[in-house]
CSV table of C-alpha atoms in Angstrom, one decimal:
chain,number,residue,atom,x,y,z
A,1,UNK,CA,-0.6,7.2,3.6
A,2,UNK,CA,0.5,9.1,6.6
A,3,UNK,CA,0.4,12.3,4.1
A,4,UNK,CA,-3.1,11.2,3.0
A,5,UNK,CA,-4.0,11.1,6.8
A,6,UNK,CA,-2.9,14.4,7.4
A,7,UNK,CA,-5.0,15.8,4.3
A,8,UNK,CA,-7.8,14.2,5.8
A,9,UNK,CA,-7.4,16.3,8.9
A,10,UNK,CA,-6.4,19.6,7.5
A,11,UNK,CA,-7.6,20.5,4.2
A,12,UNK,CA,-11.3,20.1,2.1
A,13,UNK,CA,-9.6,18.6,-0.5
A,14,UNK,CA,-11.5,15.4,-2.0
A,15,UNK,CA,-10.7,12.1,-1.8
A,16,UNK,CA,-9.4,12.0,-5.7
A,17,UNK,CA,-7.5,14.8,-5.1
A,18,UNK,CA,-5.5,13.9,-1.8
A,19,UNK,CA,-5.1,10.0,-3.4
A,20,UNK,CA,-3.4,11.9,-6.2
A,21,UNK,CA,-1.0,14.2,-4.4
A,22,UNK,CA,0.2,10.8,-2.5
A,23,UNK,CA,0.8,9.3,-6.0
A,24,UNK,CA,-2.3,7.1,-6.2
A,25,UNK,CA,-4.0,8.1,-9.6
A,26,UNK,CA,-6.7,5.6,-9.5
A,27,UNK,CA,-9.2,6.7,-6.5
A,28,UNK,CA,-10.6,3.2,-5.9
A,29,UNK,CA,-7.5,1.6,-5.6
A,30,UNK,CA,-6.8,4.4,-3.1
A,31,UNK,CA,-10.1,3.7,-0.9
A,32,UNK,CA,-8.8,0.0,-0.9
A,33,UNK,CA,-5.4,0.4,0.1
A,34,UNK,CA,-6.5,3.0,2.5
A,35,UNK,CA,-9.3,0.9,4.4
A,36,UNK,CA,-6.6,-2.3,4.5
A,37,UNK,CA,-4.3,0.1,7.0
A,38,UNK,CA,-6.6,1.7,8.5
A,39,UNK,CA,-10.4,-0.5,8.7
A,40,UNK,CA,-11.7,2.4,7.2
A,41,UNK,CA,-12.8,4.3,4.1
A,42,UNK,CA,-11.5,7.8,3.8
A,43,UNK,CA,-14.9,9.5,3.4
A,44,UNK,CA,-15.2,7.2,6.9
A,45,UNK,CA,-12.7,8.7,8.7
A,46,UNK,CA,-13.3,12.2,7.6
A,47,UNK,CA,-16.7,12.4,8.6
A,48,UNK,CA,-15.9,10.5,12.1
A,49,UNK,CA,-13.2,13.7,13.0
A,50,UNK,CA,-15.7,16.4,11.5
């Protein structure tokens, strides 16, 4: 997730795309397991650092 993070914060690529190069081929599962660490959606946390 740390990875996913740091895709977040560096690149453009989207949210399917970063869940798949951390090895998470299903993008809702992703959103899930990523807003139970971190209280927050992806698209969330992008938006808050842009």
């Amino acid at each position: 997730m740390r990875t996913s993070l740091n895709m977040l914060l560096t690149t453009n690529a989207s949210i399917t795309e970063i869940a798949a190069n951390v090895g998470i081929y299903d993008v809702n599962y992703y959103t899930k397991l990523f807003k139970k660490i971190y209280g927050k959606t992806p698209t969330m946390y992008r938006k808050e650092l842009w």
